[in-house]
GROMACS .gro file of C-alpha atoms in nm:
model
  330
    1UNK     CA    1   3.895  -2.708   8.067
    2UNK     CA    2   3.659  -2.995   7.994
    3UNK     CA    3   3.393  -2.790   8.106
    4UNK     CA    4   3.460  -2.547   7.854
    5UNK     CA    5   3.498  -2.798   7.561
    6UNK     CA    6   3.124  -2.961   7.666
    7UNK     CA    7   3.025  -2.610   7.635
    8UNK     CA    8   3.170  -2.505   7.319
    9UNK     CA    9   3.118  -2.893   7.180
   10UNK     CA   10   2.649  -2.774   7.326
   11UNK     CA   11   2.723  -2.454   7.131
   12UNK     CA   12   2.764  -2.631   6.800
   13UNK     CA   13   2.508  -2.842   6.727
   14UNK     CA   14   2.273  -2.540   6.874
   15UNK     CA   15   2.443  -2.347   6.621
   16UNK     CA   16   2.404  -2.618   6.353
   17UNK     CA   17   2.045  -2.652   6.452
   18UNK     CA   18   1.977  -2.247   6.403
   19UNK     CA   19   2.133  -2.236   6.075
   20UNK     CA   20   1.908  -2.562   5.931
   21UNK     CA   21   1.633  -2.396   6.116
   22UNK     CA   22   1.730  -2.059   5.953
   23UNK     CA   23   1.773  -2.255   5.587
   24UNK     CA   24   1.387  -2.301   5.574
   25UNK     CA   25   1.216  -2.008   5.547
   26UNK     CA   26   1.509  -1.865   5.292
   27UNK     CA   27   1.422  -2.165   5.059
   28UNK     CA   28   1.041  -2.087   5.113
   29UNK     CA   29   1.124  -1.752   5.031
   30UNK     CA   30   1.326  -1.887   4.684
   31UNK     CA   31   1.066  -2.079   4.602
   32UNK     CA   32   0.783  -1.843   4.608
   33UNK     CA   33   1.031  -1.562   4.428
   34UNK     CA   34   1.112  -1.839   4.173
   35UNK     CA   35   0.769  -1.916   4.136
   36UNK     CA   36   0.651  -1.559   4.127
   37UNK     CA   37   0.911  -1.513   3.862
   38UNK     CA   38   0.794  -1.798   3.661
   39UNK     CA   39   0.433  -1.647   3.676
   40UNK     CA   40   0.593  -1.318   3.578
   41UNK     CA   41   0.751  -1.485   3.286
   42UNK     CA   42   0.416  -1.634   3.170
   43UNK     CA   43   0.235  -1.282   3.194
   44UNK     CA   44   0.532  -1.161   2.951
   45UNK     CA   45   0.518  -1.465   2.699
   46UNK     CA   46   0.112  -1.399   2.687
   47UNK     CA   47   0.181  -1.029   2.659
   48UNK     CA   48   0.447  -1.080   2.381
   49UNK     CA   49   0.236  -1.335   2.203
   50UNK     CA   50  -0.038  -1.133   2.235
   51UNK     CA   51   0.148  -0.819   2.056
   52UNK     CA   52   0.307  -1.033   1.814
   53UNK     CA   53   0.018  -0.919   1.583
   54UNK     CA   54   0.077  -0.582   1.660
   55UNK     CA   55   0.453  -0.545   1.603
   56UNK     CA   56   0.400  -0.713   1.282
   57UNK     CA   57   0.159  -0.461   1.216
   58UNK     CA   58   0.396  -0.165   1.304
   59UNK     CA   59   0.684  -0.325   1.067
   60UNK     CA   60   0.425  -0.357   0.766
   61UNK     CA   61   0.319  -0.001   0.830
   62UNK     CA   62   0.718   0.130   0.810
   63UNK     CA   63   0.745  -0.111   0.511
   64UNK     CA   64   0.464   0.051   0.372
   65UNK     CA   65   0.612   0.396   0.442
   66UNK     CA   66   0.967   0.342   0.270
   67UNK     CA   67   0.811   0.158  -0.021
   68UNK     CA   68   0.591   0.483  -0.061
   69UNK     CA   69   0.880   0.744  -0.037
   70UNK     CA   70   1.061   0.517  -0.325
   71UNK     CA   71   0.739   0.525  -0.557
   72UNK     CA   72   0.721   0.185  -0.512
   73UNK     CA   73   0.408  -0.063  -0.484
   74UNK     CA   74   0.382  -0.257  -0.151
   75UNK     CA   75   0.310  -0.663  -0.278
   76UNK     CA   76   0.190  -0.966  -0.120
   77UNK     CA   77   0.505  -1.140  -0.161
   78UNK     CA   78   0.707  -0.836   0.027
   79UNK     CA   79   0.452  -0.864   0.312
   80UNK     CA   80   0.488  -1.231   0.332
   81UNK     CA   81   0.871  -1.246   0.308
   82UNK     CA   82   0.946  -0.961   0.508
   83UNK     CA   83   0.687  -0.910   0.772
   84UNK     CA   84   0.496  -1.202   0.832
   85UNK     CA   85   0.763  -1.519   0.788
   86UNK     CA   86   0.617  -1.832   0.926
   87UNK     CA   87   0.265  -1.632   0.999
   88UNK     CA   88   0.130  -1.645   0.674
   89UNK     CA   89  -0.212  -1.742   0.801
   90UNK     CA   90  -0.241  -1.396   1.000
   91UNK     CA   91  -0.221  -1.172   0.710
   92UNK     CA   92  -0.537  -1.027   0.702
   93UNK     CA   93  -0.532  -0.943   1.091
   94UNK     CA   94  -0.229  -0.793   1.038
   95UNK     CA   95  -0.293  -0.544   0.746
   96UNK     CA   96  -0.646  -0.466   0.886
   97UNK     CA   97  -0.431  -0.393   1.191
   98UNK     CA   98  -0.201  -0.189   0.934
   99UNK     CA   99  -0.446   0.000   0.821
  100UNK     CA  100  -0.562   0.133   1.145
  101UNK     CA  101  -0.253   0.270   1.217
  102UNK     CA  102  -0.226   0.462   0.873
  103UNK     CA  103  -0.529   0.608   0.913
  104UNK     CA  104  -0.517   0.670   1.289
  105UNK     CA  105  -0.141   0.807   1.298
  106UNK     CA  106  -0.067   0.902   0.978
  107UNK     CA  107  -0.404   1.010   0.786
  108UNK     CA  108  -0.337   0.758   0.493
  109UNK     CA  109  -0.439   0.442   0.382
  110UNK     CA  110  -0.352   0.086   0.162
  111UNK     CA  111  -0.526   0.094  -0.154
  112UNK     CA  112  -0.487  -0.212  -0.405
  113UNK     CA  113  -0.366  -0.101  -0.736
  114UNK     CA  114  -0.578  -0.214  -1.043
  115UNK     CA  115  -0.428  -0.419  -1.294
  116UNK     CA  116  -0.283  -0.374  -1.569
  117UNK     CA  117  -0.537  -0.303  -1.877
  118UNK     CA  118  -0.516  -0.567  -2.137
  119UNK     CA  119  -0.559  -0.324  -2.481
  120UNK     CA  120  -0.373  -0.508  -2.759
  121UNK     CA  121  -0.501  -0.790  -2.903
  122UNK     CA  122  -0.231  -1.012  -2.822
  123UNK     CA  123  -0.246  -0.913  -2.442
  124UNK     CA  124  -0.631  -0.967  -2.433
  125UNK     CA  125  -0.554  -1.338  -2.647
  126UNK     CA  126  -0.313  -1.384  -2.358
  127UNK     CA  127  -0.513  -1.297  -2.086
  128UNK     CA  128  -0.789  -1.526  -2.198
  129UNK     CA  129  -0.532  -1.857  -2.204
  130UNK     CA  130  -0.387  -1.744  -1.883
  131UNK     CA  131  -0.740  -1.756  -1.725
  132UNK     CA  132  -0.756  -2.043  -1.541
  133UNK     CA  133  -0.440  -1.975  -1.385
  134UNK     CA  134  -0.374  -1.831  -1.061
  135UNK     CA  135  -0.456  -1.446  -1.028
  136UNK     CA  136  -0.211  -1.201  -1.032
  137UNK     CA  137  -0.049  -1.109  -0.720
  138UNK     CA  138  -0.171  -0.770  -0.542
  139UNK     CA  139  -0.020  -0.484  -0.494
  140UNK     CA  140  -0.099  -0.181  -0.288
  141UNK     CA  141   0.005   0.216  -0.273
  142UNK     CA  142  -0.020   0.482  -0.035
  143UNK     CA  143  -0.248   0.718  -0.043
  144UNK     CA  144  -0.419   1.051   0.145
  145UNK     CA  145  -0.716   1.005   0.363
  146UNK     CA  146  -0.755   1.345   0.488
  147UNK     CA  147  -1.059   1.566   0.403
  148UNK     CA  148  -1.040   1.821   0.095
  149UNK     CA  149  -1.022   2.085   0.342
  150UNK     CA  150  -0.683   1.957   0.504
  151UNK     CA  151  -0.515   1.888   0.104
  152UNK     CA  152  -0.343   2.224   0.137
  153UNK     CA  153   0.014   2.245  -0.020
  154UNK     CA  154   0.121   2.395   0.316
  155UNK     CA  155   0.005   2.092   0.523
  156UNK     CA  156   0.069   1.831   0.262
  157UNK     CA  157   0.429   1.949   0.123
  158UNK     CA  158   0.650   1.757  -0.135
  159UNK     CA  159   0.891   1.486  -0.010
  160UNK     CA  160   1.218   1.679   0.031
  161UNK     CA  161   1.461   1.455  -0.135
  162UNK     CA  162   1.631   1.548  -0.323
  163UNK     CA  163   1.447   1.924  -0.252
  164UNK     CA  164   1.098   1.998  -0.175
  165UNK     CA  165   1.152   2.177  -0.530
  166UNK     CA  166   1.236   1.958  -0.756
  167UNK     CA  167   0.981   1.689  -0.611
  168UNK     CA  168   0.713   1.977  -0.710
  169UNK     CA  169   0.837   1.981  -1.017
  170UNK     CA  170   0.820   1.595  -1.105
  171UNK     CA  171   0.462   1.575  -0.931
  172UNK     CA  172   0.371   1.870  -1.192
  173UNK     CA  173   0.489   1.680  -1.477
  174UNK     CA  174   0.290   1.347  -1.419
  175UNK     CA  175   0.006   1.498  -1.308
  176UNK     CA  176  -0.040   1.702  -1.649
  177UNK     CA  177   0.044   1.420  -1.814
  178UNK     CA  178  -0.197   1.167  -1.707
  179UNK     CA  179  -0.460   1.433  -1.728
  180UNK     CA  180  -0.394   1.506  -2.087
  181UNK     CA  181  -0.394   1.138  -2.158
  182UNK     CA  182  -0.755   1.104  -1.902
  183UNK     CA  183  -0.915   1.366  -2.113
  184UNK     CA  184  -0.810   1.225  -2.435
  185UNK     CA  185  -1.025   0.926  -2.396
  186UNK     CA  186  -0.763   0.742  -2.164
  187UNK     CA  187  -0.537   0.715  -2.475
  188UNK     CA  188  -0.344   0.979  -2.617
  189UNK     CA  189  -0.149   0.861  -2.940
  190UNK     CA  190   0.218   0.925  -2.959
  191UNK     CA  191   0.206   1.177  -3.202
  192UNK     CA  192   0.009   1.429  -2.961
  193UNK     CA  193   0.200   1.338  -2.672
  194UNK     CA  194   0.517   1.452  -2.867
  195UNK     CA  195   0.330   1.764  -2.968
  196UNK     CA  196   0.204   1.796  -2.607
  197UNK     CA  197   0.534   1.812  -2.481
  198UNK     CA  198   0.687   2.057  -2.744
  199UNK     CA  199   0.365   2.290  -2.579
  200UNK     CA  200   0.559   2.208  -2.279
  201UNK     CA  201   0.873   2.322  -2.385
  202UNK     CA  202   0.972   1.942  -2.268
  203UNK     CA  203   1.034   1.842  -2.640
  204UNK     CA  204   1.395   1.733  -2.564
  205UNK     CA  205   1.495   1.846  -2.197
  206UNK     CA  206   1.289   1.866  -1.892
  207UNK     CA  207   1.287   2.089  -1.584
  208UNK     CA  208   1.319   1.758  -1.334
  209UNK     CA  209   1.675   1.719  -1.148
  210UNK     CA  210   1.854   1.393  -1.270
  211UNK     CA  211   1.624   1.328  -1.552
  212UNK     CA  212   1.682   1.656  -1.781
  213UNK     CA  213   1.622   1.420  -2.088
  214UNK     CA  214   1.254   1.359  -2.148
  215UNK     CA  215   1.357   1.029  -2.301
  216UNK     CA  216   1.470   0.939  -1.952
  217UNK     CA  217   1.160   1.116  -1.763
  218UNK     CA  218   0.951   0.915  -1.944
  219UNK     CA  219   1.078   0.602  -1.856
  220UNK     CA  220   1.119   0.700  -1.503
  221UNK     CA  221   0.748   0.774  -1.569
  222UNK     CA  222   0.639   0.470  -1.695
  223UNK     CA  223   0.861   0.302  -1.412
  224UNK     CA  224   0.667   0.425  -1.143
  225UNK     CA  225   0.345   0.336  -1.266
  226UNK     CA  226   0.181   0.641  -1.421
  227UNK     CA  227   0.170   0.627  -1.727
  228UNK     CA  228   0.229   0.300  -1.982
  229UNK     CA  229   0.372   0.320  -2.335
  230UNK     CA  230   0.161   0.094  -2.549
  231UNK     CA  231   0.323  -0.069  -2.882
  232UNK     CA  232   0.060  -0.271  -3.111
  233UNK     CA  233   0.151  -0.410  -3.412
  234UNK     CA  234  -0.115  -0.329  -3.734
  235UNK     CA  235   0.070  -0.620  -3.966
  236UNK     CA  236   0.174  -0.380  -4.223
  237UNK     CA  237   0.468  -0.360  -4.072
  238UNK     CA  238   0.420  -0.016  -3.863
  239UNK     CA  239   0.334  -0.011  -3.548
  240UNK     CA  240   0.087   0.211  -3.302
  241UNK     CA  241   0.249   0.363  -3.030
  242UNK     CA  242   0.026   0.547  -2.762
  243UNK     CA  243   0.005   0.613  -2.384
  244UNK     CA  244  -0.218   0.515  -2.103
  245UNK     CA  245  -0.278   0.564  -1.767
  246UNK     CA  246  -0.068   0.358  -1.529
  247UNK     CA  247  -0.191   0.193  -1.179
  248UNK     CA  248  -0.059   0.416  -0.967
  249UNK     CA  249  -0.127   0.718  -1.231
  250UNK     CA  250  -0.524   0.561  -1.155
  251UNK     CA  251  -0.498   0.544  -0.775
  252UNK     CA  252  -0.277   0.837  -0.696
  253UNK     CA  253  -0.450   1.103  -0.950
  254UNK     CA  254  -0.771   0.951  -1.084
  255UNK     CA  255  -1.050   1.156  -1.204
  256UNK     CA  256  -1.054   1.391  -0.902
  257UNK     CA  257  -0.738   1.528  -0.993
  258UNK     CA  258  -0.771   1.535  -1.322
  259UNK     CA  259  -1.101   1.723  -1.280
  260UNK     CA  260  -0.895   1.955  -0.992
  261UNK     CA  261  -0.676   2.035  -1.284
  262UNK     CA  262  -0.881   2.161  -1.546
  263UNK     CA  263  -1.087   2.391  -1.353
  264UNK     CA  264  -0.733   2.507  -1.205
  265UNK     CA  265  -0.655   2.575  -1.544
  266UNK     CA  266  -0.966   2.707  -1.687
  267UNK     CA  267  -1.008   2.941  -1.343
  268UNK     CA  268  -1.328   3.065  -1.192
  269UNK     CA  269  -1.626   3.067  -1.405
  270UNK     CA  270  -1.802   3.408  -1.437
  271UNK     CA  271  -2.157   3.200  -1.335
  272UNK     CA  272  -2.321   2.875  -1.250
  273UNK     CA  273  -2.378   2.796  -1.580
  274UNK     CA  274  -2.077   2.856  -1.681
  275UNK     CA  275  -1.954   2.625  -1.379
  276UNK     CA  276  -2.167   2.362  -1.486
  277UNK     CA  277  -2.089   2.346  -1.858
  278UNK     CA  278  -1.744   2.293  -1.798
  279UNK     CA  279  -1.776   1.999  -1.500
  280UNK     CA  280  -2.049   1.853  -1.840
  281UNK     CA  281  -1.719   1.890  -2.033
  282UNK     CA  282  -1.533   1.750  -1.822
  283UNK     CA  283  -1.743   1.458  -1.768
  284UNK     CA  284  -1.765   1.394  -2.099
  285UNK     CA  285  -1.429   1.431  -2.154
  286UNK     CA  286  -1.371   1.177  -1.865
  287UNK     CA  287  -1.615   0.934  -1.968
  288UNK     CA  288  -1.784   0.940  -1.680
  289UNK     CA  289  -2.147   0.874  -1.780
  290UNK     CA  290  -2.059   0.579  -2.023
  291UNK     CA  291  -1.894   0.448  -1.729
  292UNK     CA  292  -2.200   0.481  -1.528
  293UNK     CA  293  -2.420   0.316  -1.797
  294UNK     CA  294  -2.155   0.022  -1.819
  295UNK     CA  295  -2.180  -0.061  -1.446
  296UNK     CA  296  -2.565  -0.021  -1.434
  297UNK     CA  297  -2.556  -0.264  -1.728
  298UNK     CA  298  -2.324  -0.508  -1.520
  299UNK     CA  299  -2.532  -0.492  -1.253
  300UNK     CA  300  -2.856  -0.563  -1.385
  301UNK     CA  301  -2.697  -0.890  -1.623
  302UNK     CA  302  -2.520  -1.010  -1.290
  303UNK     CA  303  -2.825  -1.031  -1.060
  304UNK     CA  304  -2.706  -1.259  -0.832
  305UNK     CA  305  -2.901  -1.500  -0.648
  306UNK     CA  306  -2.972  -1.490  -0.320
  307UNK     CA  307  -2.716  -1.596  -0.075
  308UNK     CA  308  -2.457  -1.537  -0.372
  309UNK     CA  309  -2.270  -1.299  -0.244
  310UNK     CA  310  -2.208  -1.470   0.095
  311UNK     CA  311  -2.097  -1.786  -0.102
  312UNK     CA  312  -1.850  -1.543  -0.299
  313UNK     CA  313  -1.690  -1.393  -0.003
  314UNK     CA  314  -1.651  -1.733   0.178
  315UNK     CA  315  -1.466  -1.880  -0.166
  316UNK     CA  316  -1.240  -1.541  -0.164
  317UNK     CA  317  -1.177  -1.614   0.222
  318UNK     CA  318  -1.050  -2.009   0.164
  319UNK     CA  319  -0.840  -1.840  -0.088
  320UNK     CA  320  -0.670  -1.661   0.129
  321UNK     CA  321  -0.630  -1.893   0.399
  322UNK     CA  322  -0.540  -2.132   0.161
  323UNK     CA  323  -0.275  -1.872   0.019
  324UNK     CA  324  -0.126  -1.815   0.392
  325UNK     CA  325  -0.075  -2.206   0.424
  326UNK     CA  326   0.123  -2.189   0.096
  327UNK     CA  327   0.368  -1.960   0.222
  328UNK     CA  328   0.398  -2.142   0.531
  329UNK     CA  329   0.507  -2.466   0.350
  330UNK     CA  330   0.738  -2.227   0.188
   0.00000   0.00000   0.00000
């Protein structure tokens, strides 16, 4: 019996002895999992941080894409607020990174809208007090980047809501709109706009779903941007009413289809000359060639001196740095 209790008594600590033993290399192993996992974890923060420009990116594209099926303008203070958050500094990464995806992906691009034409008196008076204030905040649309070739109604087809249909319809109506008011000098009077739309048969009621009354298309109109009622007063106590082109009128139609129209409507000319008196027409119509000499005349008064430019685009890019640090504070 003793014998046997030395021997089980040897047996323990030898057993003792190969667990500790045993304990070592398993807590080698844990540490170099651990510290293989920590290493992992690093590659995945880097990674992450590294597509952090990216993802914001891919959200300010699909903001981009919902503002656009709403008809409405994209702004600085939407990409700040709901895209970029504490980033504010990384905004022009971002949207170049935004724009490479449009054009890659989805054939489109981000295109600033103009601002809004000061034509009254009072707005220009107000424009020139408001000078030295801070700009006005941009604002960007959607639009097509694909070659002429590709603009085919059975490639690019209406939005569908609420039917492909009635979407045609609406995109009709503005689009003959702002090219009657184009080729009327970019301001058609109210008078001829309500004797446009009795050509039309739109004189009360129009054809477009939910806004039969043309009081109501109008405003829906002039709501998304493409065209803008004008009210000035003369001090004799009437006032002039006419219409412009809107922003997004500008950017989404512009003079190319305006120009797309009119031969649409005037058909295919029976020669060249024919062809080429009517794009004249239409040129003159458009103002083109004043425009031209305006520019030219621009150009020549600016002159700008050598080293100018770069000066310019450094001031515009402390702008926008200094713009990002604002919203950060904010």
């Amino acid at each position: 019996m003793p014998t046997l209790q030395r021997r089980k008594r040897r047996s323990e600590p030898e057993e003792a002895e190969s667990s500790d033993g045993s304990q070592g290399p398993e807590t080698q192993r844990r540490r170099t999992t651990e510290d293989a996992d920590e290493e992992e974890d690093y590659g995945v923060g880097g990674a992450t941080q590294g597509e952090g420009t990216n993802e914001m990116a891919m959200k300010l594209v699909r903001l981009a894409l919902a503002l656009e099926f709403q008809r409405r303008p994209l702004r600085r203070s939407d990409i700040s607020e709901k895209v970029l958050g504490p980033n504010g500094r990384q905004f022009k990464h971002v949207f170049n990174q935004a724009q490479i995806h449009l054009r890659t992906v989805f054939g489109m691009e981000l295109v600033e809208l103009p601002a809004k034409e000061k034509v009254t008196l009072q707005q220009k008076r107000a424009a020139q007090k408001s000078a030295s204030q801070a700009k006005a905040t941009a604002s960007w649309v959607l639009t097509s980047i694909l070659p002429s070739n590709f603009r085919d109604p059975a490639i690019i087809q209406p939005l569908s809501a609420p039917t492909a249909v009635d979407e045609s319809k609406y995109t009709a109506v503005y689009t003959v709109l702002v090219s009657m008011i184009r080729l009327s000098g970019g301001a058609l009077p109210d008078a001829k706009m309500e004797r446009s739309l009795q050509r039309l048969q739109m004189e009360d009621n129009t054809p477009v779903v939910d806004f039969e009354k043309t009081e109501k298309l109008m405003k829906r109109l002039e709501k998304d941007g493409y065209i803008v009622r004008i009210k000035e007063s003369t001090g004799t106590g009437e006032d002039d009413v006419y219409w412009t082109v809107g922003p997004r009128g500008k950017v989404e139609i512009g003079d190319n289809g305006v120009r797309g129209l009119t031969k649409a409507v005037y058909g295919e000319q029976e020669s060249e000359t024919a062809e080429d008196e009517l794009e004249r027409k239409i040129d003159r119509s458009l103002g083109i060639s004043e425009r031209l000499e305006q520019i030219n005349r621009e150009q020549a008064a600016e002159k700008p001196k050598k080293g100018g430019r770069k000066k310019q685009n450094q001031q515009q890019e402390e702008e926008e740095e200094d713009e990002g640090e604002d919203e950060e504070g904010e």
